mmCIF file with all atom_site columns, C-alpha atoms and ligand atoms in Angstrom:
data_model
loop_
_atom_site.group_PDB
_atom_site.id
_atom_site.type_symbol
_atom_site.label_atom_id
_atom_site.label_alt_id
_atom_site.label_comp_id
_atom_site.label_asym_id
_atom_site.label_entity_id
_atom_site.label_seq_id
_atom_site.pdbx_PDB_ins_code
_atom_site.Cartn_x
_atom_site.Cartn_y
_atom_site.Cartn_z
_atom_site.occupancy
_atom_site.B_iso_or_equiv
_atom_site.pdbx_formal_charge
_atom_site.auth_seq_id
_atom_site.auth_comp_id
_atom_site.auth_asym_id
_atom_site.auth_atom_id
_atom_site.pdbx_PDB_model_num
ATOM   1   C  CA  . MET Q 1 1   ? 20.454 37.836 7.505   1.00 66.00 ? 804  MET Q CA  1
ATOM   2   C  CA  . ASP Q 1 2   ? 21.231 41.243 6.125   1.00 84.00 ? 805  ASP Q CA  1
ATOM   3   C  CA  . TYR Q 1 3   ? 24.458 42.044 4.416   1.00 92.00 ? 806  TYR Q CA  1
ATOM   4   C  CA  . GLU Q 1 4   ? 26.097 45.349 3.836   1.00 95.00 ? 807  GLU Q CA  1
ATOM   5   C  CA  . ASP Q 1 5   ? 28.680 46.212 1.240   1.00 96.00 ? 808  ASP Q CA  1
ATOM   6   C  CA  . LYS Q 1 6   ? 32.102 45.807 2.678   1.00 95.00 ? 809  LYS Q CA  1
ATOM   7   C  CA  . THR Q 1 7   ? 35.392 47.270 1.556   1.00 97.00 ? 810  THR Q CA  1
ATOM   8   C  CA  . LEU Q 1 8   ? 38.256 44.820 1.371   1.00 97.00 ? 811  LEU Q CA  1
ATOM   9   C  CA  . LYS Q 1 9   ? 41.840 45.215 0.339   1.00 97.00 ? 812  LYS Q CA  1
ATOM   10  C  CA  . CYS Q 1 10  ? 43.145 43.170 -2.551  1.00 96.00 ? 813  CYS Q CA  1
ATOM   11  C  CA  . ARG Q 1 11  ? 46.019 40.917 -1.593  1.00 95.00 ? 814  ARG Q CA  1
ATOM   12  C  CA  . ASP Q 1 12  ? 47.605 41.201 -5.014  1.00 93.00 ? 815  ASP Q CA  1
ATOM   13  C  CA  . CYS Q 1 13  ? 47.304 44.810 -6.111  1.00 95.00 ? 816  CYS Q CA  1
ATOM   14  C  CA  . GLY Q 1 14  ? 46.553 46.389 -2.738  1.00 96.00 ? 817  GLY Q CA  1
ATOM   15  C  CA  . ARG Q 1 15  ? 43.542 48.264 -4.030  1.00 96.00 ? 818  ARG Q CA  1
ATOM   16  C  CA  . ASP Q 1 16  ? 40.308 48.508 -2.105  1.00 97.00 ? 819  ASP Q CA  1
ATOM   17  C  CA  . PHE Q 1 17  ? 37.405 46.713 -3.636  1.00 97.00 ? 820  PHE Q CA  1
ATOM   18  C  CA  . THR Q 1 18  ? 33.804 46.206 -2.662  1.00 96.00 ? 821  THR Q CA  1
ATOM   19  C  CA  . PHE Q 1 19  ? 32.591 42.910 -1.372  1.00 96.00 ? 822  PHE Q CA  1
ATOM   20  C  CA  . THR Q 1 20  ? 28.961 43.585 -2.090  1.00 95.00 ? 823  THR Q CA  1
ATOM   21  C  CA  . ALA Q 1 21  ? 26.017 42.441 -0.020  1.00 96.00 ? 824  ALA Q CA  1
ATOM   22  C  CA  . GLY Q 1 22  ? 24.959 40.251 -2.918  1.00 95.00 ? 825  GLY Q CA  1
ATOM   23  C  CA  . GLU Q 1 23  ? 28.352 38.584 -3.069  1.00 94.00 ? 826  GLU Q CA  1
ATOM   24  C  CA  . GLN Q 1 24  ? 28.369 38.051 0.663   1.00 95.00 ? 827  GLN Q CA  1
ATOM   25  C  CA  . ALA Q 1 25  ? 24.998 36.355 0.444   1.00 95.00 ? 828  ALA Q CA  1
ATOM   26  C  CA  . PHE Q 1 26  ? 26.323 34.227 -2.406  1.00 94.00 ? 829  PHE Q CA  1
ATOM   27  C  CA  . TYR Q 1 27  ? 29.411 33.287 -0.431  1.00 94.00 ? 830  TYR Q CA  1
ATOM   28  C  CA  . SER Q 1 28  ? 27.492 32.229 2.652   1.00 93.00 ? 831  SER Q CA  1
ATOM   29  C  CA  . GLU Q 1 29  ? 25.021 30.345 0.494   1.00 94.00 ? 832  GLU Q CA  1
ATOM   30  C  CA  . LYS Q 1 30  ? 27.911 28.426 -1.011  1.00 94.00 ? 833  LYS Q CA  1
ATOM   31  C  CA  . GLY Q 1 31  ? 29.386 27.839 2.419   1.00 95.00 ? 834  GLY Q CA  1
ATOM   32  C  CA  . PHE Q 1 32  ? 32.578 29.780 1.696   1.00 92.00 ? 835  PHE Q CA  1
ATOM   33  C  CA  . GLU Q 1 33  ? 34.078 30.821 4.980   1.00 89.00 ? 836  GLU Q CA  1
ATOM   34  C  CA  . ASN Q 1 34  ? 36.734 33.139 3.704   1.00 90.00 ? 837  ASN Q CA  1
ATOM   35  C  CA  . GLU Q 1 35  ? 36.191 36.542 2.259   1.00 93.00 ? 838  GLU Q CA  1
ATOM   36  C  CA  . PRO Q 1 36  ? 37.673 37.085 -1.171  1.00 93.00 ? 839  PRO Q CA  1
ATOM   37  C  CA  . ALA Q 1 37  ? 41.334 38.014 -0.898  1.00 94.00 ? 840  ALA Q CA  1
ATOM   38  C  CA  . ARG Q 1 38  ? 41.530 39.608 -4.319  1.00 94.00 ? 841  ARG Q CA  1
ATOM   39  C  CA  . CYS Q 1 39  ? 39.644 42.237 -6.221  1.00 95.00 ? 842  CYS Q CA  1
ATOM   40  C  CA  . PRO Q 1 40  ? 37.518 41.093 -9.166  1.00 92.00 ? 843  PRO Q CA  1
ATOM   41  C  CA  . GLU Q 1 41  ? 40.169 42.189 -11.653 1.00 92.00 ? 844  GLU Q CA  1
ATOM   42  C  CA  . CYS Q 1 42  ? 42.911 40.192 -9.994  1.00 93.00 ? 845  CYS Q CA  1
ATOM   43  C  CA  . ARG Q 1 43  ? 40.620 37.221 -9.624  1.00 92.00 ? 846  ARG Q CA  1
ATOM   44  C  CA  . ALA Q 1 44  ? 39.858 37.355 -13.323 1.00 91.00 ? 847  ALA Q CA  1
ATOM   45  C  CA  . SER Q 1 45  ? 43.489 37.647 -14.324 1.00 90.00 ? 848  SER Q CA  1
ATOM   46  C  CA  . LYS Q 1 46  ? 44.428 34.802 -11.972 1.00 86.00 ? 849  LYS Q CA  1
ATOM   47  C  CA  . LYS Q 1 47  ? 41.832 32.661 -13.658 1.00 84.00 ? 850  LYS Q CA  1
ATOM   48  C  CA  . ARG Q 1 48  ? 43.128 33.624 -17.078 1.00 81.00 ? 851  ARG Q CA  1
ATOM   49  C  CA  . GLU Q 1 49  ? 46.634 32.708 -15.993 1.00 77.00 ? 852  GLU Q CA  1
ATOM   50  C  CA  . ARG Q 1 50  ? 45.496 29.336 -14.782 1.00 76.00 ? 853  ARG Q CA  1
ATOM   51  C  CA  . ASN Q 1 51  ? 43.682 28.636 -18.016 1.00 72.00 ? 854  ASN Q CA  1
ATOM   52  C  CA  . PHE Q 1 52  ? 46.637 29.786 -19.996 1.00 64.00 ? 855  PHE Q CA  1
ATOM   53  C  CA  . GLY Q 1 53  ? 49.038 27.673 -17.960 1.00 60.00 ? 856  GLY Q CA  1
ATOM   54  C  CA  . GLY Q 1 54  ? 47.176 24.555 -18.964 1.00 55.00 ? 857  GLY Q CA  1
ATOM   55  C  CA  . ARG Q 1 55  ? 47.867 24.952 -22.631 1.00 56.00 ? 858  ARG Q CA  1
ATOM   56  C  CA  . GLY Q 1 56  ? 50.286 27.793 -22.914 1.00 56.00 ? 859  GLY Q CA  1
ATOM   57  C  CA  . PRO Q 1 57  ? 53.002 27.951 -25.491 1.00 62.00 ? 860  PRO Q CA  1
ATOM   58  C  CA  . ARG Q 1 58  ? 55.280 25.003 -25.067 1.00 68.00 ? 861  ARG Q CA  1
ATOM   59  C  CA  . GLN Q 1 59  ? 58.919 24.618 -25.825 1.00 77.00 ? 862  GLN Q CA  1
ATOM   60  C  CA  . LEU Q 1 60  ? 59.329 22.857 -29.144 1.00 83.00 ? 863  LEU Q CA  1
ATOM   61  C  CA  . HIS Q 1 61  ? 62.213 20.608 -30.022 1.00 85.00 ? 864  HIS Q CA  1
ATOM   62  C  CA  . GLU Q 1 62  ? 63.507 20.020 -33.496 1.00 88.00 ? 865  GLU Q CA  1
ATOM   63  C  CA  . VAL Q 1 63  ? 63.587 16.325 -34.339 1.00 89.00 ? 866  VAL Q CA  1
ATOM   64  C  CA  . VAL Q 1 64  ? 63.789 14.109 -37.386 1.00 91.00 ? 867  VAL Q CA  1
ATOM   65  C  CA  . CYS Q 1 65  ? 60.860 11.836 -37.996 1.00 92.00 ? 868  CYS Q CA  1
ATOM   66  C  CA  . ASP Q 1 66  ? 61.816 8.201  -37.576 1.00 92.00 ? 869  ASP Q CA  1
ATOM   67  C  CA  . GLU Q 1 67  ? 59.273 7.161  -40.164 1.00 93.00 ? 870  GLU Q CA  1
ATOM   68  C  CA  . CYS Q 1 68  ? 59.629 9.536  -43.102 1.00 96.00 ? 871  CYS Q CA  1
ATOM   69  C  CA  . GLY Q 1 69  ? 62.841 11.347 -42.234 1.00 95.00 ? 872  GLY Q CA  1
ATOM   70  C  CA  . SER Q 1 70  ? 61.463 14.845 -42.463 1.00 94.00 ? 873  SER Q CA  1
ATOM   71  C  CA  . SER Q 1 71  ? 62.333 17.308 -39.746 1.00 92.00 ? 874  SER Q CA  1
ATOM   72  C  CA  . THR Q 1 72  ? 59.563 18.285 -37.402 1.00 89.00 ? 875  THR Q CA  1
ATOM   73  C  CA  . GLN Q 1 73  ? 58.991 19.828 -34.009 1.00 86.00 ? 876  GLN Q CA  1
ATOM   74  C  CA  . VAL Q 1 74  ? 57.646 18.075 -30.954 1.00 83.00 ? 877  VAL Q CA  1
ATOM   75  C  CA  . PRO Q 1 75  ? 56.467 19.645 -27.683 1.00 79.00 ? 878  PRO Q CA  1
ATOM   76  C  CA  . PHE Q 1 76  ? 58.563 17.306 -25.533 1.00 79.00 ? 879  PHE Q CA  1
ATOM   77  C  CA  . VAL Q 1 77  ? 62.196 16.473 -25.096 1.00 81.00 ? 880  VAL Q CA  1
ATOM   78  C  CA  . PRO Q 1 78  ? 62.977 13.547 -27.375 1.00 83.00 ? 881  PRO Q CA  1
ATOM   79  C  CA  . ARG Q 1 79  ? 64.650 10.687 -25.554 1.00 86.00 ? 882  ARG Q CA  1
ATOM   80  C  CA  . GLU Q 1 80  ? 67.736 9.036  -26.842 1.00 84.00 ? 883  GLU Q CA  1
ATOM   81  C  CA  . GLY Q 1 81  ? 66.934 5.792  -28.622 1.00 85.00 ? 884  GLY Q CA  1
ATOM   82  C  CA  . ARG Q 1 82  ? 63.220 6.385  -28.782 1.00 87.00 ? 885  ARG Q CA  1
ATOM   83  C  CA  . PRO Q 1 83  ? 61.648 7.024  -32.159 1.00 89.00 ? 886  PRO Q CA  1
ATOM   84  C  CA  . VAL Q 1 84  ? 59.908 10.329 -32.746 1.00 89.00 ? 887  VAL Q CA  1
ATOM   85  C  CA  . TYR Q 1 85  ? 57.446 10.943 -35.498 1.00 89.00 ? 888  TYR Q CA  1
ATOM   86  C  CA  . CYS Q 1 86  ? 56.185 13.952 -37.332 1.00 89.00 ? 889  CYS Q CA  1
ATOM   87  C  CA  . ARG Q 1 87  ? 52.554 14.886 -36.970 1.00 88.00 ? 890  ARG Q CA  1
ATOM   88  C  CA  . ASP Q 1 88  ? 51.573 13.137 -40.207 1.00 91.00 ? 891  ASP Q CA  1
ATOM   89  C  CA  . CYS Q 1 89  ? 53.211 9.855  -39.347 1.00 92.00 ? 892  CYS Q CA  1
ATOM   90  C  CA  . PHE Q 1 90  ? 51.949 10.051 -35.796 1.00 89.00 ? 893  PHE Q CA  1
ATOM   91  C  CA  . ASP Q 1 91  ? 48.404 10.545 -37.006 1.00 91.00 ? 894  ASP Q CA  1
ATOM   92  C  CA  . LYS Q 1 92  ? 48.802 7.771  -39.541 1.00 92.00 ? 895  LYS Q CA  1
ATOM   93  C  CA  . MET Q 1 93  ? 50.009 5.395  -36.870 1.00 88.00 ? 896  MET Q CA  1
ATOM   94  C  CA  . ASN Q 1 94  ? 47.273 6.426  -34.510 1.00 88.00 ? 897  ASN Q CA  1
ATOM   95  C  CA  . SER Q 1 95  ? 44.560 5.844  -37.060 1.00 89.00 ? 898  SER Q CA  1
ATOM   96  C  CA  . ARG Q 1 96  ? 46.137 2.556  -37.944 1.00 81.00 ? 899  ARG Q CA  1
ATOM   97  C  CA  . ALA Q 1 97  ? 46.232 1.551  -34.296 1.00 77.00 ? 900  ALA Q CA  1
ATOM   98  C  CA  . SER Q 1 98  ? 42.640 2.515  -33.689 1.00 74.00 ? 901  SER Q CA  1
ATOM   99  C  CA  . ALA Q 1 99  ? 41.354 0.947  -36.896 1.00 64.00 ? 902  ALA Q CA  1
ATOM   100 C  CA  . LYS Q 1 100 ? 39.709 -2.368 -36.298 1.00 61.00 ? 903  LYS Q CA  1
HETATM 101 ZN ZN1 . LIG H 2 .   ? 43.620 43.394 -7.167  1.00 81.44 ? 1587 LIG H ZN1 1
HETATM 102 ZN ZN1 . LIG H 2 .   ? 57.038 11.430 -40.692 1.00 81.44 ? 1588 LIG H ZN1 1
#
């Protein structure tokens, strides 16, 4: 089957982009039924966003370590009545727990 370059409109930025013959062959080889909805740039930035969302900057909360009493920051909301530990104490406890 022969493919020809096709011009598609990006759903995100509205720009025309080329869905090349090579890409079309790749898509049908992979069994993708839909044509790409976004231009390569928008696809790349979407991907970046997704990667970033996984480990983006998180809200830090100031807490006092239950073990050593020094103030530290944790990336979660500390719950009332539950001990929180600074990184050092947390690591210490973890290594203690995993030590056999
Ligand atoms: Zn775009
Ligand atoms: Zn501590």
